[in-house]
Coordinates of C-alpha atoms and ligand atoms in Angstrom, one line a residue:
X1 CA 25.8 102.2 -100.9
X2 CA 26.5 98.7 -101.7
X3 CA 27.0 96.8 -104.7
X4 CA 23.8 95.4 -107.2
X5 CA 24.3 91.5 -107.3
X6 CA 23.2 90.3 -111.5
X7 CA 23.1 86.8 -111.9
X8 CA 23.3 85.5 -115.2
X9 CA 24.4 89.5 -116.2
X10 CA 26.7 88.1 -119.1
X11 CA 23.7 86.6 -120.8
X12 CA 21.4 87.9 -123.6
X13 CA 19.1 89.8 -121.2
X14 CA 21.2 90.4 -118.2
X15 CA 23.8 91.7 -120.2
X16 CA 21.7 94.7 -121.6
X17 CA 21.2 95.2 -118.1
X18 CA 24.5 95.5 -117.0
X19 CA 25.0 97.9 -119.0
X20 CA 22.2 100.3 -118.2
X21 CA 22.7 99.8 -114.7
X22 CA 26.5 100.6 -115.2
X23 CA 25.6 103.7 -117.5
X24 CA 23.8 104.9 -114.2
X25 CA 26.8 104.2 -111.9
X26 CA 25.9 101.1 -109.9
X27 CA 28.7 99.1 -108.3
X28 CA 27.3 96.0 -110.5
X29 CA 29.3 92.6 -109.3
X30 CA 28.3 90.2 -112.1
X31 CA 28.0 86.2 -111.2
X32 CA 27.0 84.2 -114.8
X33 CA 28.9 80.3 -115.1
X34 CA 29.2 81.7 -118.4
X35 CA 26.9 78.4 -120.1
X36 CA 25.4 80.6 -121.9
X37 CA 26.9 83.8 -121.1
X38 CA 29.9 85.4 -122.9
X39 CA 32.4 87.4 -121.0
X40 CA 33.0 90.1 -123.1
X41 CA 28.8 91.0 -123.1
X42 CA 29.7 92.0 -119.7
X43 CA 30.5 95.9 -120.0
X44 CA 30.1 97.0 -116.5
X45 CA 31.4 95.4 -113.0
X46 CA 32.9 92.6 -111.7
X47 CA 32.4 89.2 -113.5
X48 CA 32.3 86.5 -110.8
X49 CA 32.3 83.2 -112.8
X50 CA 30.6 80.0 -111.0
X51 CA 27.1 79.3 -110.2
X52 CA 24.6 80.2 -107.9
X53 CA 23.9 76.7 -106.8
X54 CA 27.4 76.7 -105.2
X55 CA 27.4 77.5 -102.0
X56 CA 30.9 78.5 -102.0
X57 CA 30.0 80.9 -104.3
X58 CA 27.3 82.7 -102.7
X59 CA 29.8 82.9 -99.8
X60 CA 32.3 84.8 -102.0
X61 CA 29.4 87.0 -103.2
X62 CA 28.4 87.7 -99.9
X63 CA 31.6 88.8 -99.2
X64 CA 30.6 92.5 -100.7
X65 CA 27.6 94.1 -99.1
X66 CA 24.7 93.5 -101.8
X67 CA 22.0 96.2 -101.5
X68 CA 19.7 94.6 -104.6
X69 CA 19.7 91.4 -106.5
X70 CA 18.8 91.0 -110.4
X71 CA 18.3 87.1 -110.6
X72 CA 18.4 86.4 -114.8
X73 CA 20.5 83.0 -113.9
X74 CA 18.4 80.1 -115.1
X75 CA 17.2 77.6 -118.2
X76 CA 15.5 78.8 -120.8
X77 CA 15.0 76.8 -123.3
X78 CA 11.0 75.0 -123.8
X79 CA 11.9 71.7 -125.4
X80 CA 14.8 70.9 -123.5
X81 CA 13.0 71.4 -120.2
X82 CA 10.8 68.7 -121.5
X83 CA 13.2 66.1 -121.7
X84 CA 15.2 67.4 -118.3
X85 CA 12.6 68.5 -116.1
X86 CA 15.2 67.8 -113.4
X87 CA 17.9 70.8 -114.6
X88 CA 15.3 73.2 -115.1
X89 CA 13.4 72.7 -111.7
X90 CA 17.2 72.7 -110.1
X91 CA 18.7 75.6 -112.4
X92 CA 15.1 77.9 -112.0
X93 CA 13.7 76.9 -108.7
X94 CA 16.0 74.8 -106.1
X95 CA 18.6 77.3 -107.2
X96 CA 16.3 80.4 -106.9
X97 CA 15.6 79.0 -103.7
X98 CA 19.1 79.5 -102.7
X99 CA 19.9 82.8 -103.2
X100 CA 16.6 84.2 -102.1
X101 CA 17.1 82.7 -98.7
X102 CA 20.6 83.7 -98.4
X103 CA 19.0 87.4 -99.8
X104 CA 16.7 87.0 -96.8
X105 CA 19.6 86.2 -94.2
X106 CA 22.2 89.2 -95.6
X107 CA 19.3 91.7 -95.2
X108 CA 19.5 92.8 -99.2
X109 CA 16.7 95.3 -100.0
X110 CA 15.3 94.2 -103.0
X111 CA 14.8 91.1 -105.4
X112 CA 14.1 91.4 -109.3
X113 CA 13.2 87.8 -110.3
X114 CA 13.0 86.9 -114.3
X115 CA 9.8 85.3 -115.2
X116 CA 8.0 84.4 -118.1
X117 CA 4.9 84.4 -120.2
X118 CA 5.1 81.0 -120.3
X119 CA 3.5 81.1 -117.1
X120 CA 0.7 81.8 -118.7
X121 CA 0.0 78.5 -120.7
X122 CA -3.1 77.9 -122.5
X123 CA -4.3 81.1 -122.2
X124 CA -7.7 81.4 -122.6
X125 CA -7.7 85.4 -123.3
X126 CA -5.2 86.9 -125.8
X127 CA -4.7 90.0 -123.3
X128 CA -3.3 88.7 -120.1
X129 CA -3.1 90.9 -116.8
X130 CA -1.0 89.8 -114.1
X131 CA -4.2 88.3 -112.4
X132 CA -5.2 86.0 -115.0
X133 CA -5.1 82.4 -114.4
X134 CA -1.6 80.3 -114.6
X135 CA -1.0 77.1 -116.0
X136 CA 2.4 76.7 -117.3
X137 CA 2.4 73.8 -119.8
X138 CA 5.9 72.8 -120.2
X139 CA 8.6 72.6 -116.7
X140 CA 10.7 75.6 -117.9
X141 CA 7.4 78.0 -117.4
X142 CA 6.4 75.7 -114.1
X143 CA 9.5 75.9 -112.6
X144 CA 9.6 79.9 -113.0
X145 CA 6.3 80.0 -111.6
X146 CA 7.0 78.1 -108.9
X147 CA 10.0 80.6 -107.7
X148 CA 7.6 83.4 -107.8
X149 CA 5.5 82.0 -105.7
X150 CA 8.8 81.2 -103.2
X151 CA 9.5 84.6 -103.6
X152 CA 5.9 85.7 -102.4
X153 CA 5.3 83.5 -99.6
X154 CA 9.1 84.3 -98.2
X155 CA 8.4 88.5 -99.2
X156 CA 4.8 87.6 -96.9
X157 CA 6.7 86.7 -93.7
X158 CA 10.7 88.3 -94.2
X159 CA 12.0 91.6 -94.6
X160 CA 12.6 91.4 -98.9
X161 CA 10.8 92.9 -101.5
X162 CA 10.6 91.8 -104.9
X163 CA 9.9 93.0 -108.4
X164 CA 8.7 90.1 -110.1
X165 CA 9.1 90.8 -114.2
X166 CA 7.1 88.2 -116.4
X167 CA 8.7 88.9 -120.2
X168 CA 7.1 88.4 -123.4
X169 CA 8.7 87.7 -126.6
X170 CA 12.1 89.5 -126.1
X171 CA 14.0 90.5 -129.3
X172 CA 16.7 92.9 -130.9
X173 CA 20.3 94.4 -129.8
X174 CA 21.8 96.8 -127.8
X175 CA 22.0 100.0 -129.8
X176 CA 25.9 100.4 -129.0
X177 CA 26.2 97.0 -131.4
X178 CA 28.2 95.2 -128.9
X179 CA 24.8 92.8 -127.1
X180 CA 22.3 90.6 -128.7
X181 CA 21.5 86.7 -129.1
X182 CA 24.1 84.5 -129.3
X183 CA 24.7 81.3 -130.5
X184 CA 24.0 78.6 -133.5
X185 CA 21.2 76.7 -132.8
X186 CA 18.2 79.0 -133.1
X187 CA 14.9 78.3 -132.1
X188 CA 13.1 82.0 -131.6
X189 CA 11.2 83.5 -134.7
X190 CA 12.9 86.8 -134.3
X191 CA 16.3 84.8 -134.7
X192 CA 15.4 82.6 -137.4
X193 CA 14.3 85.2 -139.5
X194 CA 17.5 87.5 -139.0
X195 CA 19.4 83.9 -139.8
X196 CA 17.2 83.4 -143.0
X197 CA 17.8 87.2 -143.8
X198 CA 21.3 87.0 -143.8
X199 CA 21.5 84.2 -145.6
X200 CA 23.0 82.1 -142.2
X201 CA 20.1 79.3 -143.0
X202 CA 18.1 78.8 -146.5
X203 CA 14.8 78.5 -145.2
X204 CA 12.4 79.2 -142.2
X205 CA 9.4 77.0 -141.9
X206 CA 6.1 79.4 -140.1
X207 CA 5.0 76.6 -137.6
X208 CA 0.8 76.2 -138.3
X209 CA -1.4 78.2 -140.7
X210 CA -4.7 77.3 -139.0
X211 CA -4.6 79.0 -135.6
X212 CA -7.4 81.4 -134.7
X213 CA -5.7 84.3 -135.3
X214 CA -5.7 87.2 -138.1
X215 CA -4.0 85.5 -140.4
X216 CA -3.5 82.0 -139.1
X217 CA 0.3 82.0 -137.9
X218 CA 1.1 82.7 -134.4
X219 CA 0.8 85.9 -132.9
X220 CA 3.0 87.0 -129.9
X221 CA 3.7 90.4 -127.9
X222 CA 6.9 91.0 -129.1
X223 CA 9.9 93.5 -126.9
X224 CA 12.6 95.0 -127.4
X225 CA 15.8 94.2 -125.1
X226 CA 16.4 97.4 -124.7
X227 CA 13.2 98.7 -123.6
X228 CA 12.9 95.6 -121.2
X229 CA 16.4 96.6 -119.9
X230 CA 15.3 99.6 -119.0
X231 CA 12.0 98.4 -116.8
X232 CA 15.0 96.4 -114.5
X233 CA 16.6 99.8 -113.8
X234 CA 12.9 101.3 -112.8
X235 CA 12.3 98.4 -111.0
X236 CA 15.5 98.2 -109.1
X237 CA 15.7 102.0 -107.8
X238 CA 11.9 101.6 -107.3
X239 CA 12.8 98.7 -104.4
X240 CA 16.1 100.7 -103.2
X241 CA 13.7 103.2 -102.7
X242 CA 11.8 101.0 -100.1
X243 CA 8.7 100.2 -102.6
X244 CA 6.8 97.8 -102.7
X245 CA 6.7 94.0 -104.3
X246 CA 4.9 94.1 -108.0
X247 CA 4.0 91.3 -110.5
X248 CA 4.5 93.0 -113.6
X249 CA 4.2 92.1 -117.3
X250 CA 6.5 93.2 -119.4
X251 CA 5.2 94.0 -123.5
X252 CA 3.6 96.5 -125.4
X253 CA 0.4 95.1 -125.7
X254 CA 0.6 94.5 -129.6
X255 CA 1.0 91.5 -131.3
X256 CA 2.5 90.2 -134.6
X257 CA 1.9 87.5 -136.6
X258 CA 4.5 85.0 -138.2
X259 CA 3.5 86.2 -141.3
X260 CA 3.9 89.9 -140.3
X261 CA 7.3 89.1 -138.8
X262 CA 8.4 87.5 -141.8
X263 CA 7.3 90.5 -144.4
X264 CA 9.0 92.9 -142.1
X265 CA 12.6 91.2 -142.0
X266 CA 11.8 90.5 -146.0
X267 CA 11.3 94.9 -146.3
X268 CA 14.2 95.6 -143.6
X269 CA 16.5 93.3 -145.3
X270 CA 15.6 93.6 -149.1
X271 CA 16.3 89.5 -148.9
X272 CA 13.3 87.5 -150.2
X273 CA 14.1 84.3 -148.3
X274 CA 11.8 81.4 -148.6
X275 CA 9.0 80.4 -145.9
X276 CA 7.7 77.5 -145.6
X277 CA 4.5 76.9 -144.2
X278 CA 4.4 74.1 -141.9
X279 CA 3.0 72.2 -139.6
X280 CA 2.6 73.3 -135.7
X281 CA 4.8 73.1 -133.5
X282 CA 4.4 70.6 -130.1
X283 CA 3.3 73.0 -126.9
X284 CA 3.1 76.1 -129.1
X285 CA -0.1 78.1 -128.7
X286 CA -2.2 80.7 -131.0
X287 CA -2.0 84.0 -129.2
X288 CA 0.1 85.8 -126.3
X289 CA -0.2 89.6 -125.5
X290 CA 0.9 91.6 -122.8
X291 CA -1.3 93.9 -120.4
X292 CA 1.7 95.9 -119.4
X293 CA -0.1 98.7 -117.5
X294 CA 0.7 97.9 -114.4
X295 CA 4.4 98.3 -115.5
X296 CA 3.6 101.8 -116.9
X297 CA 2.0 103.0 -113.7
X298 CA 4.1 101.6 -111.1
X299 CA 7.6 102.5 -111.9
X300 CA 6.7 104.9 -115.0
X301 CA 7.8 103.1 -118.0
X302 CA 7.8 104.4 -121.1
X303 CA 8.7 102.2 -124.2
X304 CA 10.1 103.8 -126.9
X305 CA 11.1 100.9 -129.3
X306 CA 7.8 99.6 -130.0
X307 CA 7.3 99.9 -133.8
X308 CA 8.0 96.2 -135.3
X309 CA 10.4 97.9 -137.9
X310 CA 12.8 98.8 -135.0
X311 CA 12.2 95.6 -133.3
X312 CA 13.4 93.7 -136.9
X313 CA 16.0 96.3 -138.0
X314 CA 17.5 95.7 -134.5
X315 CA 17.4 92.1 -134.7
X316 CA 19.2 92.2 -138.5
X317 CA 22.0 94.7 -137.8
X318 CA 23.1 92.3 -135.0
X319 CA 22.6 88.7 -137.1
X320 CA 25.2 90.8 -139.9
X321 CA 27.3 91.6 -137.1
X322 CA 28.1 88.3 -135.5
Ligands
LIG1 N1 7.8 80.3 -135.1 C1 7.8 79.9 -136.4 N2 8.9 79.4 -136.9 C2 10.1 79.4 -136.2 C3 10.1 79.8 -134.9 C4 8.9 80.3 -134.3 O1 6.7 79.9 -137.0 O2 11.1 79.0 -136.8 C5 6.5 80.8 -134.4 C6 6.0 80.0 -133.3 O3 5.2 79.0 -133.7 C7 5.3 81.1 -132.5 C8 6.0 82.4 -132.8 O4 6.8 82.1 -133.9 O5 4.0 81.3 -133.0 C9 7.0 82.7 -131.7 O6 7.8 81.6 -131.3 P1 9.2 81.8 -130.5 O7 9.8 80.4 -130.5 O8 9.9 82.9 -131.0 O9 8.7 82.2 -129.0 P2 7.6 81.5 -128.1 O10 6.4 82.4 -128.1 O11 7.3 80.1 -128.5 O12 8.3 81.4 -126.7 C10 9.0 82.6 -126.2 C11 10.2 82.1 -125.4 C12 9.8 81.5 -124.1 C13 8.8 82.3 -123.4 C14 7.6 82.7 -124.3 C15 6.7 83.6 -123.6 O13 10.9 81.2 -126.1 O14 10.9 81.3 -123.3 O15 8.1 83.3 -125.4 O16 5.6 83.9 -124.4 F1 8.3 81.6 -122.3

């Protein structure tokens, strides 16, 4: 058996992978060039620091037979792929690119690619299925979609499969207390409310009051890490196994509002911090939820974090933490 290749694996998602993966004995050999990654998040393996885009590095990689790739290596963040649509289509998709065709040429079994909602766009149902139209409306959610569909015109015609995962609104910790989100500059509700509940910021501002939603703020599918973690373990021994490529959403098919968000960290934290309503934000839109069944049936997911209060209480033991 050869080793499980996780790029970006000392990261916010990729970490809590690691670490499942090494709780079930992979040989894990971790490559991250640690921009946003932090080496102590990564609890199982090898840490190889450098980038995928160096082709010196994939050489070392390749070095060590790699029976499955986890690919969370990328850029992430909306706004900034506005104004450098050049990093995130190199970082997401030349990259990607890459290490898929050198995953091709070392005969590795299986590919998990990280994708996004964001995908999505404008979408003009608030349940989306996997077969529901795409139009990404910003370059971070073109430039994922556009390595998915590398990944399943190369899976077409060469011998790789690939578990495709598109990921909702990802939030809360590692129950251990060691993983979560890093870093200062917020922009994710789930984050901003943990910072306003522990008295980190003063305020939160809830971006729009006049969407079409139940109560006019935003309403999103909201995951926990740790239950997302675990679909990139099914997913992984599901391609080992010789299974085949998937598209697969990844949420529980519930959605919160701002408002709801808010109360909860307000109840979980006993802090009555002040929110601001506000105007909307540029490129947000009203309502995303996950149809996650295919998830369910394919590789037998089961979430079992899905109440909002485990979500939240997640979210603010880790924000006290740090
Ligand atoms: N929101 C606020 N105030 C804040 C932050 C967010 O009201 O301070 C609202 C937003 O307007 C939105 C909701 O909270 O209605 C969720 O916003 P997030 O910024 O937490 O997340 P997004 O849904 O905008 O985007 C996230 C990821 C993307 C991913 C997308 C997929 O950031 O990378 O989910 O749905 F593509």
């Amino acid at each position: 058996m050869g080793k499980i290749l996780v790029t970006g694996g000392a990261g916010y998602i990729g970490s809590h992978v690691v670490k499942k993966l090494g709780e079930e004995n992979f040989d894990i050999l971790v490559v991250d060039n640690l921009s946003n990654g932090y080496k102590e998040a990564v609890t199982y393996g090898e840490l190889l620091v450098g980038d995928i885009g160096d082709q010196k590095v994939l050489d070392k990689i390749f070095e060590n037979q790699i029976d499955g790739i986890l690919h969370f290596a990328g850029s992430i963040i909306v706004p900034e792929s506005v104004e450098k649509p050049e990093l995130y289509y190199q970082n997401n998709t030349e990259n990607s690119l890459k290490l898929i065709s050198r995953a091709v040429k070392e005969n590795v079994k299986g590919f998990i690619f990280s994708s996004t909602a964001a995908v999505y766009g404008e979408s003009k149902k608030e349940i989306v299925t996997e077969e529901d139209q795409v139009a990404p409306t910003n370059p971070y959610g073109a430039s994922k979609l556009m390595t998915e569909r590398m990944l399943q015109d190369i899976s077409n015609v060469r011998d790789l499969n690939y578990v495709i995962f598109r990921y909702f609104n990802v939030a809360g910790s590692s129950d251990c207390g060691k993983l979560g989100i890093r870093g200062e500059n917020a922009t994710h509700l789930m984050k901003v409310c943990a910072q306003a509940a522990t008295k980190k910021r003063e305020s939160m501002t809830i971006f729009g009051t006049d969407w079409d939603t139940k109560d006019g703020t935003g309403v999103r599918d909201y995951i926990h890490v740790e239950d997302l973690a675990d679909v990139h373990v099914l997913g992984i021994k599901h391609l080992l196994a010789g299974g085949d490529s998937a598209l697969l959403n990844c949420g529980y098919t519930q959605g919160y509002s701002v408002k709801e968000v808010v109360s909860e960290f307000k109840k979980v934290s006993g802090v009555d911090f002040s929110a601001i309503e506000g105007e909307r934000r540029a490129g947000d839109i009203g309502c995303l939820i996950a149809n996650s069944e295919k998830a369910k049936s394919l590789l037998g997911w089961t979430p079992k974090k899905n109440q909002i209060e485990t979500i939240v209480k997640s979210a603010f033991e880790w924000e006290k933490k740090i």
